[in-house]
Tab-separated table of C-alpha atoms in Angstrom:
chain	number	residue	atom	x	y	z
X	24	MET	CA	-4.732	-12.053	-3.771
X	25	ALA	CA	-1.707	-10.174	-5.204
X	26	PHE	CA	1.589	-10.085	-3.114
X	27	ARG	CA	1.553	-6.611	-2.672
X	28	GLU	CA	-2.224	-6.590	-1.063
X	29	LYS	CA	-1.113	-9.453	0.906
X	30	THR	CA	1.526	-7.106	2.518
X	31	ALA	CA	-0.923	-4.590	2.569
X	32	TRP	CA	-3.093	-6.369	4.970
X	33	ILE	CA	0.019	-7.140	6.546
X	34	ALA	CA	1.223	-3.729	7.410
X	35	VAL	CA	-2.344	-2.958	8.299
X	36	VAL	CA	-3.057	-5.869	10.775
X	37	THR	CA	0.497	-5.746	12.323
X	38	THR	CA	0.295	-1.565	13.028
X	39	LEU	CA	-3.341	-1.319	14.417
X	40	VAL	CA	-2.024	-4.556	16.972
X	41	VAL	CA	1.095	-3.539	17.884
X	42	TRP	CA	0.980	0.647	17.644
X	43	GLY	CA	-2.785	0.112	18.952
X	44	TYR	CA	-0.909	-0.997	21.970
X	45	TYR	CA	1.498	1.624	21.891
X	46	PHE	CA	-0.789	4.526	21.502
X	47	SER	CA	-3.072	3.076	23.944
X	48	GLU	CA	-0.228	3.204	26.646
X	49	VAL	CA	0.860	6.648	26.268
X	50	TRP	CA	-3.159	7.663	26.046
X	51	ARG	CA	-3.141	5.921	29.538
X	52	GLY	CA	0.072	8.060	30.609
X	53	VAL	CA	-1.906	11.239	29.482
X	54	GLY	CA	-4.792	10.505	31.360
X	55	ALA	CA	-3.272	9.370	34.277
X	56	ARG	CA	-0.914	12.905	33.915
X	57	ALA	CA	1.882	10.538	34.568
X	58	LEU	CA	4.282	10.134	31.345
X	59	ASP	CA	7.443	7.895	32.169
X	60	GLY	CA	9.230	9.186	29.209
X	61	GLN	CA	12.183	6.138	29.880
X	62	ALA	CA	9.684	3.498	29.832
X	63	LEU	CA	7.553	4.989	26.712
X	64	TRP	CA	11.036	5.019	24.951
X	65	THR	CA	11.726	1.144	25.849
X	66	LEU	CA	8.065	0.461	24.645
X	67	PHE	CA	8.514	2.357	21.468
X	68	LEU	CA	12.037	0.175	20.852
X	69	ILE	CA	10.309	-2.780	21.464
X	70	CYS	CA	7.013	-1.997	19.416
X	71	MET	CA	9.596	-1.185	16.906
X	72	GLY	CA	11.326	-4.509	17.189
X	73	ILE	CA	8.031	-6.396	16.909
X	74	THR	CA	7.055	-4.386	13.721
X	75	VAL	CA	9.890	-5.822	11.799
X	76	VAL	CA	10.103	-9.163	12.887
X	77	LEU	CA	6.436	-9.087	12.476
X	78	LEU	CA	6.588	-7.888	8.891
X	79	LEU	CA	9.504	-9.574	7.675
X	80	GLY	CA	8.260	-12.937	9.409
X	81	LEU	CA	4.775	-12.590	8.065
X	82	ASN	CA	5.866	-11.374	4.469
X	83	LEU	CA	8.141	-14.229	3.979
X	84	PHE	CA	5.410	-16.423	4.818
X	85	ALA	CA	2.951	-15.025	2.569
X	86	SER	CA	5.715	-15.704	-0.340
X	87	ARG	CA	6.662	-19.350	0.744
X	88	ARG	CA	4.754	-20.513	-2.475
X	89	ARG	CA	6.713	-17.675	-4.830
X	90	LEU	CA	9.920	-16.615	-2.666
X	91	LYS	CA	11.030	-14.254	-5.757
X	92	ASP	CA	7.925	-12.034	-4.578
X	93	PHE	CA	9.528	-11.362	-1.926
X	94	GLY	CA	11.215	-7.879	-1.903
X	95	ALA	CA	10.514	-7.746	-5.663
X	96	GLY	CA	9.612	-4.084	-6.482
X	97	PRO	CA	6.008	-3.141	-7.677
X	98	ASP	CA	5.085	-3.443	-11.332
X	99	GLU	CA	3.389	-0.772	-13.372
X	100	LEU	CA	-0.397	-0.922	-11.779
X	101	GLU	CA	1.159	-1.549	-8.124
X	102	LYS	CA	3.214	1.676	-8.940
X	103	GLN	CA	-0.247	3.603	-9.541
X	104	LEU	CA	-2.520	2.251	-6.652
X	105	GLU	CA	0.527	3.206	-4.354
X	106	GLY	CA	0.647	6.451	-5.924
X	107	SER	CA	-2.864	7.064	-5.594
X	108	ALA	CA	-3.129	6.218	-2.579
X	109	ALA	CA	-0.067	8.046	-1.648
X	110	ARG	CA	-1.832	11.525	-3.288
X	111	ILE	CA	-4.422	11.125	-0.367
X	112	ALA	CA	-2.282	10.468	2.327
X	113	LYS	CA	0.926	12.687	2.345
X	114	PRO	CA	-1.128	16.406	2.309
X	115	LEU	CA	-3.140	14.542	5.199
X	116	PHE	CA	-0.202	14.009	6.900
X	117	GLU	CA	1.129	17.492	6.113
X	118	TRP	CA	-2.041	18.631	7.326
X	119	ALA	CA	-1.825	16.554	10.453
X	120	VAL	CA	1.757	18.051	11.175
X	121	LEU	CA	0.284	21.545	11.050
X	122	GLY	CA	-2.452	21.177	12.706
X	123	ILE	CA	-0.358	19.319	15.894
X	124	SER	CA	1.936	22.488	15.752
X	125	ALA	CA	-0.731	24.833	15.500
X	126	ALA	CA	-2.032	23.100	18.536
X	127	ALA	CA	1.263	23.018	20.650
X	128	LEU	CA	1.431	26.914	19.986
X	129	LEU	CA	-2.179	27.658	21.104
X	130	TRP	CA	-2.327	25.277	23.808
X	131	GLY	CA	1.228	23.668	24.709
X	132	ARG	CA	1.552	25.778	27.610
X	133	GLU	CA	-1.758	25.264	29.297
X	134	PHE	CA	-1.294	21.305	28.317
X	135	ALA	CA	2.311	21.148	29.999
X	136	ALA	CA	0.826	22.888	32.984
X	137	GLY	CA	-1.220	19.710	33.341
X	138	PHE	CA	1.926	17.938	34.189
X	139	PRO	CA	3.440	19.572	37.050
X	140	ALA	CA	6.076	16.841	37.939
X	141	ASP	CA	7.962	17.329	34.442
X	142	PRO	CA	5.952	19.834	32.165
X	143	VAL	CA	8.690	20.295	29.760
X	144	GLY	CA	9.541	16.550	29.621
X	145	SER	CA	5.771	15.399	29.246
X	146	PHE	CA	5.184	17.708	26.225
X	147	ALA	CA	7.782	16.999	24.505
X	148	ILE	CA	6.918	13.320	24.790
X	149	VAL	CA	3.512	14.071	23.766
X	150	MET	CA	4.473	16.325	20.691
X	151	ALA	CA	6.603	13.400	19.439
X	152	ASN	CA	4.038	10.850	20.007
X	153	ALA	CA	1.263	13.074	18.176
X	154	LEU	CA	3.383	13.119	15.135
X	155	LEU	CA	4.563	9.739	15.493
X	156	LEU	CA	0.344	8.685	15.288
X	157	ALA	CA	0.214	11.055	12.345
X	158	ALA	CA	2.612	8.994	10.598
X	159	VAL	CA	1.400	5.733	11.903
X	160	ALA	CA	-2.216	6.522	11.237
X	161	THR	CA	-1.454	7.858	7.436
X	162	ASN	CA	0.609	4.967	6.638
X	163	VAL	CA	-2.781	2.397	7.695
X	164	LEU	CA	-4.748	4.606	5.570
X	165	ALA	CA	-2.205	4.784	2.514
X	166	GLU	CA	-2.260	0.805	2.970
X	167	ILE	CA	-5.844	0.850	3.418
X	168	ILE	CA	-6.357	2.723	-0.051
X	169	VAL	CA	-4.083	0.294	-1.622
X	170	ILE	CA	-6.359	-3.000	-0.458
X	171	ILE	CA	-9.960	-1.058	-1.840
X	172	ARG	CA	-8.236	-0.465	-5.183
X	173	PHE	CA	-7.114	-4.026	-5.286
X	174	ARG	CA	-10.541	-5.401	-4.150
X	175	VAL	CA	-12.118	-3.080	-6.724
X	176	LEU	CA	-9.697	-4.483	-9.805
X	177	GLY	CA	-11.146	-7.651	-8.344
I	16	MET	CA	-14.472	3.923	-13.175
I	17	ALA	CA	-15.881	3.577	-16.696
I	18	ALA	CA	-13.643	0.665	-18.288
I	19	PRO	CA	-11.333	1.921	-20.957
I	20	PRO	CA	-12.311	1.859	-24.375
I	21	ILE	CA	-9.524	-0.495	-25.365
I	22	SER	CA	-10.201	-4.181	-25.906
I	23	ASN	CA	-7.562	-7.218	-26.111
I	24	THR	CA	-7.268	-10.395	-27.284
I	25	ILE	CA	-4.555	-11.773	-24.840
I	26	ARG	CA	-6.512	-14.389	-23.216
I	27	ARG	CA	-6.970	-15.746	-26.927
I	28	LEU	CA	-3.271	-15.611	-27.551
I	29	ARG	CA	-2.208	-17.110	-24.403
I	30	PHE	CA	-4.446	-19.909	-25.110
I	31	ASP	CA	-2.992	-19.931	-29.123
I	32	HIS	CA	0.450	-20.326	-27.558
I	33	ASP	CA	0.437	-23.430	-25.605
I	34	GLU	CA	-1.868	-22.576	-23.017
I	35	MET	CA	-0.004	-20.353	-21.601
I	36	THR	CA	-1.023	-19.116	-18.189
I	37	GLN	CA	-1.323	-15.706	-16.834
I	38	GLN	CA	1.488	-16.273	-14.170
I	39	GLU	CA	3.841	-17.263	-17.505
I	40	LEU	CA	3.008	-13.955	-19.396
I	41	ALA	CA	3.652	-12.250	-16.286
I	42	ASP	CA	6.735	-13.649	-15.526
I	43	ARG	CA	7.862	-12.852	-19.179
I	44	ILE	CA	7.046	-9.300	-18.906
I	45	GLY	CA	8.114	-8.603	-15.178
I	46	MET	CA	4.552	-8.247	-13.887
I	47	THR	CA	2.387	-9.496	-11.559
I	48	ARG	CA	-0.304	-12.106	-12.194
I	49	GLN	CA	-3.036	-9.769	-10.782
I	50	THR	CA	-1.859	-7.243	-13.296
I	51	ILE	CA	-2.046	-9.416	-16.155
I	52	ALA	CA	-5.390	-10.361	-14.709
I	53	ALA	CA	-6.637	-6.781	-14.652
I	54	ILE	CA	-5.503	-6.522	-18.214
I	55	GLU	CA	-7.218	-9.492	-19.829
I	56	GLN	CA	-10.312	-8.070	-18.604
I	57	ASN	CA	-10.106	-4.744	-19.306
I	58	LYS	CA	-9.830	-3.196	-15.519
I	59	TYR	CA	-6.291	-1.693	-16.259
I	60	SER	CA	-4.935	-0.228	-19.348
I	61	PRO	CA	-1.079	-1.259	-19.529
I	62	SER	CA	1.445	1.690	-20.444
I	63	LEU	CA	2.816	1.350	-24.100
I	64	GLU	CA	6.139	-0.205	-22.916
I	65	ALA	CA	3.972	-3.352	-21.459
I	66	ALA	CA	1.845	-3.662	-24.200
I	67	PHE	CA	4.883	-3.649	-26.594
I	68	ARG	CA	6.269	-6.330	-24.177
I	69	ILE	CA	3.118	-8.224	-24.205
I	70	ALA	CA	3.039	-8.064	-28.019
I	71	GLU	CA	6.502	-9.169	-28.305
I	72	VAL	CA	5.686	-12.306	-26.338
I	73	PHE	CA	3.289	-13.761	-28.666
I	74	GLY	CA	5.233	-12.632	-31.784
I	75	VAL	CA	2.394	-10.490	-33.249
I	76	PRO	CA	1.943	-6.491	-33.504
I	77	ILE	CA	0.311	-4.782	-31.219
I	78	GLY	CA	-2.276	-3.979	-32.794
I	79	GLU	CA	-3.466	-7.587	-32.952
I	80	VAL	CA	-3.119	-7.491	-29.060
I	81	PHE	CA	-4.886	-4.235	-28.137
I	82	GLN	CA	-7.649	-2.790	-30.237
I	83	TRP	CA	-9.117	0.820	-30.170
I	84	LYS	CA	-12.876	0.749	-29.189
I	85	ALA	CA	-14.205	3.519	-31.508
I	86	GLN	CA	-16.686	5.936	-29.354
I	87	PRO	CA	-19.615	7.477	-30.736
I	88	PRO	CA	-19.243	11.374	-30.879
I	89	LYS	CA	-21.375	12.869	-28.364
I	90	GLY	CA	-24.027	15.426	-28.727
């Protein structure tokens, strides 16, 4: 398996596990109509730290037989695969941002009213997390496309 | 995706050069072993620069490494 494919698997699994947990906590707060901004910010920082440590550690482990693979730039085939993934993921992210913005304009007030304790703060937290979710999801999609393209190449 | 109409003799050339491994060839031209494997299996057409680099490693003209497979005219 190519090192770039390994890094894609590592990114997908790490992101799904760590950020899946983070977004489940956000969702739980939204469902309970009680978003604790400070607690979510702390959780966000913890998840970010865990992601960095896991990505570095697992990538180092994956390159243990050829350490020079670690941090090596992509070659022309890998650039092509990454480019084809970005051609799908980037516009999707842009559309997602547009969709989130439109939803905020259309239903923002109604949504915020559902959080009587702190409507503005809760709305801001949900907006920030919706944008973060869009970024994370489209990045995972891009990595999955890279994996599929590598699998097709055999 | 259809295979490009280009064949190559990289496998034979590697064999003729002290059974050079795909990894050795990859290291010499700054690519990954998987990319060399994809080129060898005709699943990926390399850039012109990479093609020249491969030919340079084996010390042969580029036409000896890559051959254009003429397509019969359509219609």
